[in-house]
PDB file of C-alpha atoms in Angstrom:
ATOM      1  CA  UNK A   1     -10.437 147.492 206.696  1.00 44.00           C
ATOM      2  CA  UNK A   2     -13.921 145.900 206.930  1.00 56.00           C
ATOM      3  CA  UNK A   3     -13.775 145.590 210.544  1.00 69.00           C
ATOM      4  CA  UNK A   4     -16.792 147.709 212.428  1.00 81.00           C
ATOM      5  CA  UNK A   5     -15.981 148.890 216.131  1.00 88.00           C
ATOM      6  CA  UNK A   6     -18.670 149.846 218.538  1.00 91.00           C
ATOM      7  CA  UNK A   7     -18.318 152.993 220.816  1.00 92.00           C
ATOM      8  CA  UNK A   8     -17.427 150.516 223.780  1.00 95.00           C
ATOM      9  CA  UNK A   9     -14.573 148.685 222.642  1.00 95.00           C
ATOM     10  CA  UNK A  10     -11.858 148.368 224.214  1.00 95.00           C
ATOM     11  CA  UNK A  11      -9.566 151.039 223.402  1.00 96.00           C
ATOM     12  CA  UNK A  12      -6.711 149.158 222.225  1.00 95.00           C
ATOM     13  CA  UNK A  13      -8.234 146.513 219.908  1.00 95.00           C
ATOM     14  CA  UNK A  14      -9.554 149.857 217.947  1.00 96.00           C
ATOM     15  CA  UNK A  15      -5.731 151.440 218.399  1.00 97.00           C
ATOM     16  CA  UNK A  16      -4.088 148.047 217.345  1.00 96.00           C
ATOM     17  CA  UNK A  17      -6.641 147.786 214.209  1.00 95.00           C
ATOM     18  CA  UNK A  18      -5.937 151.652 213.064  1.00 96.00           C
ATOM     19  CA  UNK A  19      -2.191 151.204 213.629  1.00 97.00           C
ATOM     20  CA  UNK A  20      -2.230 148.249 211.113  1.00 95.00           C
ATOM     21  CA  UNK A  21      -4.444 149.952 208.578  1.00 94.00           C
ATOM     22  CA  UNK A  22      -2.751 153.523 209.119  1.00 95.00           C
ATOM     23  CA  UNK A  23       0.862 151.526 208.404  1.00 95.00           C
ATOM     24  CA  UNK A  24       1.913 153.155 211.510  1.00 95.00           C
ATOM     25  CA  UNK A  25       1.642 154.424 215.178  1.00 97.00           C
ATOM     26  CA  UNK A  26       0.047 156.871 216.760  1.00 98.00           C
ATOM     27  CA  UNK A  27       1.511 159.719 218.505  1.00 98.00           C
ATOM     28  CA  UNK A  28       0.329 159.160 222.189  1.00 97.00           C
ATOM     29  CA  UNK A  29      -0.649 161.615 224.280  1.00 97.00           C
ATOM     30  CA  UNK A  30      -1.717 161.200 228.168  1.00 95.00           C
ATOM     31  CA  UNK A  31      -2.807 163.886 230.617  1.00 93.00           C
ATOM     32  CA  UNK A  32      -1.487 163.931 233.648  1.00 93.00           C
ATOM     33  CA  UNK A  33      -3.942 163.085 236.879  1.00 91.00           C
ATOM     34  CA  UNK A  34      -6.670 161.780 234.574  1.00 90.00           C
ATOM     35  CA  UNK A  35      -7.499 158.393 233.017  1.00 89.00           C
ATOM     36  CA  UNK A  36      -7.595 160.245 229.521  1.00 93.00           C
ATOM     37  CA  UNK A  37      -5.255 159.260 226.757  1.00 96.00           C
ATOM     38  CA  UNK A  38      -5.393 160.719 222.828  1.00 97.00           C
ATOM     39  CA  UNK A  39      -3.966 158.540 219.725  1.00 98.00           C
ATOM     40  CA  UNK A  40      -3.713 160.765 216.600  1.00 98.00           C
ATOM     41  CA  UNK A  41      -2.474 159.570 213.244  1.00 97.00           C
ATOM     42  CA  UNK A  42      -2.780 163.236 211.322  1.00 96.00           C
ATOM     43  CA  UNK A  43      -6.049 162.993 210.154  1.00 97.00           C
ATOM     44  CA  UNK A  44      -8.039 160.737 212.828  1.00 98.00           C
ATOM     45  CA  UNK A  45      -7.655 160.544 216.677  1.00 98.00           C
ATOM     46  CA  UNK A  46      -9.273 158.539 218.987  1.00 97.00           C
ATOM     47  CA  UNK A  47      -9.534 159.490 222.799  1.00 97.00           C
ATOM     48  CA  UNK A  48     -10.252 157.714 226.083  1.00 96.00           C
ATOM     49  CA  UNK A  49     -11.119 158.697 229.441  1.00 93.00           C
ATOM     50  CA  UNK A  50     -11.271 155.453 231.060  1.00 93.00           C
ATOM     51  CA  UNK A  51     -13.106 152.052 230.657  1.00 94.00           C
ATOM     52  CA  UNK A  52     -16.623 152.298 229.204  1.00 96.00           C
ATOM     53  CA  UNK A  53     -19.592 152.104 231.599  1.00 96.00           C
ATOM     54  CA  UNK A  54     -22.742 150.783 229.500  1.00 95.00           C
ATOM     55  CA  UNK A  55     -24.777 152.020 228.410  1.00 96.00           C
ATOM     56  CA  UNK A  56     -23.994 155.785 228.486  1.00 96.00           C
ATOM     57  CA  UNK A  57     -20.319 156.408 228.834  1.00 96.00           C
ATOM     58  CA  UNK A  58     -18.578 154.783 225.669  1.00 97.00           C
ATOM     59  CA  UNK A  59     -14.649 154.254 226.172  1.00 97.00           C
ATOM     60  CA  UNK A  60     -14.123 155.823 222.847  1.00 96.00           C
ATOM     61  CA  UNK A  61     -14.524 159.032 221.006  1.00 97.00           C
ATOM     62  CA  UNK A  62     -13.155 159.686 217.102  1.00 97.00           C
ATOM     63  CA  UNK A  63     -12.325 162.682 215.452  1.00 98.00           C
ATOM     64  CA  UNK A  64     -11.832 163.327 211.805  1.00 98.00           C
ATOM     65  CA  UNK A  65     -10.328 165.880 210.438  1.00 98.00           C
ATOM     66  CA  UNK A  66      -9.503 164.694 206.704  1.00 98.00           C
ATOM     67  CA  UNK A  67     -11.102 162.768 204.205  1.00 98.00           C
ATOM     68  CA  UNK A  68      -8.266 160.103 203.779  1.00 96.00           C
ATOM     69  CA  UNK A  69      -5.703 159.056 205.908  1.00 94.00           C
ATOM     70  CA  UNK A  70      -2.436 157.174 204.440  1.00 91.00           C
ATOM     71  CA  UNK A  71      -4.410 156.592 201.426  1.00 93.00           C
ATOM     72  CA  UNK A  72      -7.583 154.911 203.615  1.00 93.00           C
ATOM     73  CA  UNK A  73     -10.751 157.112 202.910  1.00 95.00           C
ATOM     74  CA  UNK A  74     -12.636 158.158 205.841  1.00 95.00           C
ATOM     75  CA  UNK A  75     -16.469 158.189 206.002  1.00 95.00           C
ATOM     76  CA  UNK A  76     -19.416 158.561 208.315  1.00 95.00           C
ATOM     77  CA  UNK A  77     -21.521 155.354 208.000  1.00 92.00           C
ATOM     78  CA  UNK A  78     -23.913 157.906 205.440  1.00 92.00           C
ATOM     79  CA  UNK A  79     -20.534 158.345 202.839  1.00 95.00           C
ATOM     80  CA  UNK A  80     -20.438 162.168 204.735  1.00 97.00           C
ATOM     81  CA  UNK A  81     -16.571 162.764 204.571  1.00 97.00           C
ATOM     82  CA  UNK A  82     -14.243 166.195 205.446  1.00 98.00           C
ATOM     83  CA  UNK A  83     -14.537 168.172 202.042  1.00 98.00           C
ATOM     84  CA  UNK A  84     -17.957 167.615 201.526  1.00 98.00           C
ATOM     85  CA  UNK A  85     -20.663 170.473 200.858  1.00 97.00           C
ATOM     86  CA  UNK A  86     -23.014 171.647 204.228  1.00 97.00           C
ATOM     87  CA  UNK A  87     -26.032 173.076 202.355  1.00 95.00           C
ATOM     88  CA  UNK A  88     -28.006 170.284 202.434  1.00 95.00           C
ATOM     89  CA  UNK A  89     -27.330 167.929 205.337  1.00 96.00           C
ATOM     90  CA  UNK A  90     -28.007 171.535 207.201  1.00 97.00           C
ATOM     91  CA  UNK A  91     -31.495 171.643 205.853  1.00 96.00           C
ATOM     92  CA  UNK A  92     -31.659 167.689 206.450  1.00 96.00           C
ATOM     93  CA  UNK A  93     -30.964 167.428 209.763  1.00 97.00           C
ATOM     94  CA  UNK A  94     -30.565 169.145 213.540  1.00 97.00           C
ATOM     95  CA  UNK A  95     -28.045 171.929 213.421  1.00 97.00           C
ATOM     96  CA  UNK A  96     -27.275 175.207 215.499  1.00 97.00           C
ATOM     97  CA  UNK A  97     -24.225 178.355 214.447  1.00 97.00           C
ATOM     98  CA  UNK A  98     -22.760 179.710 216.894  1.00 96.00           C
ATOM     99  CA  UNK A  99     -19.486 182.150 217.413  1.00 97.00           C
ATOM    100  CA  UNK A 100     -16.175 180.389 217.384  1.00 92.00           C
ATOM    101  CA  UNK A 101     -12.996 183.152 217.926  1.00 93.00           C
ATOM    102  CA  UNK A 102     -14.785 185.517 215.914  1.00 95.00           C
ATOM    103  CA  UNK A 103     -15.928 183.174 213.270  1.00 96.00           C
ATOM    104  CA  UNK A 104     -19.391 181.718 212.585  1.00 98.00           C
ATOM    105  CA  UNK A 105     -19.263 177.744 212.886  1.00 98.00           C
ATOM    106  CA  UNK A 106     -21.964 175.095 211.978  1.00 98.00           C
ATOM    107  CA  UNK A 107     -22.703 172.430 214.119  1.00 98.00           C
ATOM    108  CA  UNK A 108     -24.865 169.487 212.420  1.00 98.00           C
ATOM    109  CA  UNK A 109     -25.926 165.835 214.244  1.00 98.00           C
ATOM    110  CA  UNK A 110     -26.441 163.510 211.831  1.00 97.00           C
ATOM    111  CA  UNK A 111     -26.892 159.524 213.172  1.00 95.00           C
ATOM    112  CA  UNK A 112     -28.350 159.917 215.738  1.00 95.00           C
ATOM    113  CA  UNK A 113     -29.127 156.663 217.847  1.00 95.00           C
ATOM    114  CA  UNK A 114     -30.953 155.787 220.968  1.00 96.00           C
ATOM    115  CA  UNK A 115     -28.778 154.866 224.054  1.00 96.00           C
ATOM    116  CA  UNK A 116     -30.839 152.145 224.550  1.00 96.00           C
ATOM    117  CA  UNK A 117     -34.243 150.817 222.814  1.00 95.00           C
ATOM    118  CA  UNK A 118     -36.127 152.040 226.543  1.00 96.00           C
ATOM    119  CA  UNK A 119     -34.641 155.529 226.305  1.00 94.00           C
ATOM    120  CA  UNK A 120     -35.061 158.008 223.054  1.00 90.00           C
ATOM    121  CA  UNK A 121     -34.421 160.875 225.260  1.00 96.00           C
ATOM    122  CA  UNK A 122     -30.892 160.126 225.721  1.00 97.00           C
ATOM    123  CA  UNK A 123     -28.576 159.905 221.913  1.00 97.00           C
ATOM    124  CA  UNK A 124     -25.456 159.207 220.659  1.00 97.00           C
ATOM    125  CA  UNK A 125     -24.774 161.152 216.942  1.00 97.00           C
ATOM    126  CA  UNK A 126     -22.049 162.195 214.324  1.00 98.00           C
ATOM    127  CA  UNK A 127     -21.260 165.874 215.162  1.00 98.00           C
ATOM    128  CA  UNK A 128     -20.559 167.440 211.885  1.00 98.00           C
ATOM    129  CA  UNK A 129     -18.766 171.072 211.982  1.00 98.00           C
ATOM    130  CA  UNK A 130     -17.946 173.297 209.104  1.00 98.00           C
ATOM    131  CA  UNK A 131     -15.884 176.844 210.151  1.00 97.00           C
ATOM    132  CA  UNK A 132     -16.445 178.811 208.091  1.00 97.00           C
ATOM    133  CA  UNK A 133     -20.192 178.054 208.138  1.00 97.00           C
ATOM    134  CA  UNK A 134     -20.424 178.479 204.457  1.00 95.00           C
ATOM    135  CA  UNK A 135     -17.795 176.133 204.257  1.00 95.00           C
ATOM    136  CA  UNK A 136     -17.380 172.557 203.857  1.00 98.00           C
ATOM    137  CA  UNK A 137     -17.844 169.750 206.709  1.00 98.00           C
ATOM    138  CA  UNK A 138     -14.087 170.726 208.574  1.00 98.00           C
ATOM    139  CA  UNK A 139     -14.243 167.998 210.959  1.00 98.00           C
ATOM    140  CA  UNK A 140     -16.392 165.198 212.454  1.00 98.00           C
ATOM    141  CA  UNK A 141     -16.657 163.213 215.980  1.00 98.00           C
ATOM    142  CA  UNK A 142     -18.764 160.229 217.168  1.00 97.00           C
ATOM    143  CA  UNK A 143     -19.912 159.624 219.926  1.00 97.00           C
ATOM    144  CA  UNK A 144     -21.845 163.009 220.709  1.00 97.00           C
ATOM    145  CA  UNK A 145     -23.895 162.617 223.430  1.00 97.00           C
ATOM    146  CA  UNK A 146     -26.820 165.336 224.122  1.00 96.00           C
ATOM    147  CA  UNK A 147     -26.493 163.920 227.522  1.00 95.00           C
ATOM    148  CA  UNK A 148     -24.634 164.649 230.656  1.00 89.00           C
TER     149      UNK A 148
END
């Protein structure tokens, strides 16, 4: 694709761009009562819920939940993709387990980036998850904030 898009883009530039490198549209989704709308091409979604508000509500959020989508590979900006082994980037980086419907899940934030240059309190990061635990990286989502 070799176009980059920043966690406050405009939501449908970034829909537009994936719909012409996907080959095809998204199934929509909107919730009633709420500014929130979902776009999921089997493999990657992108949510809203409403316009952003810099510098600490984005207008976008991505999930991944395969390693290539209509033939497009899909990385983190580190090469981390859905298949690929926990062990390390567990020992690497901040990471908690935790019970998920009876089944231990791993949590790992990788990319982790100030929300502004004044303010390292507040982050945006990659939210890994493997579940199993002991299994490869399931899934991954961007922007994680460890704010509220």
């Amino acid at each position: 694709m070799g176009d980059e898009f920043g966690y406050f883009e405009p939501i449908e530039l970034v829909v537009a761009a994936l719909t012409d490198v996907f080959g095809g549209e998204p199934v929509m989704t909107n919730y009633e009562g709420i500014p929130s709308v979902d776009y999921d091409w089997s493999g990657v979604s992108i949510g809203t819920d409403g316009p952003a508000q810099r510098p600490t509500n984005p207008e976008l959020i991505m999930r991944v939940t395969a390693a290539e989508v209509h033939g497009i590979g899909i990385e983190t900006v580190d090469g981390i993709q859905v298949g690929d082994p926990v062990a390390v980037l567990e020992v690497a980086n901040p990471s908690h387990r935790w019970q998920r419907d009876g089944v231990e899940e791993l949590v790992i934030k990788v990319n982790s980036v100030p929300v502004t240059p004044e303010d390292n309190e507040r982050t945006f990061s990659v939210e890994l998850r493997s579940c199993p635990a002991d299994g490869p990286v399931t899934q991954f989502a961007a922007p994680i904030k460890n704010f509220e």
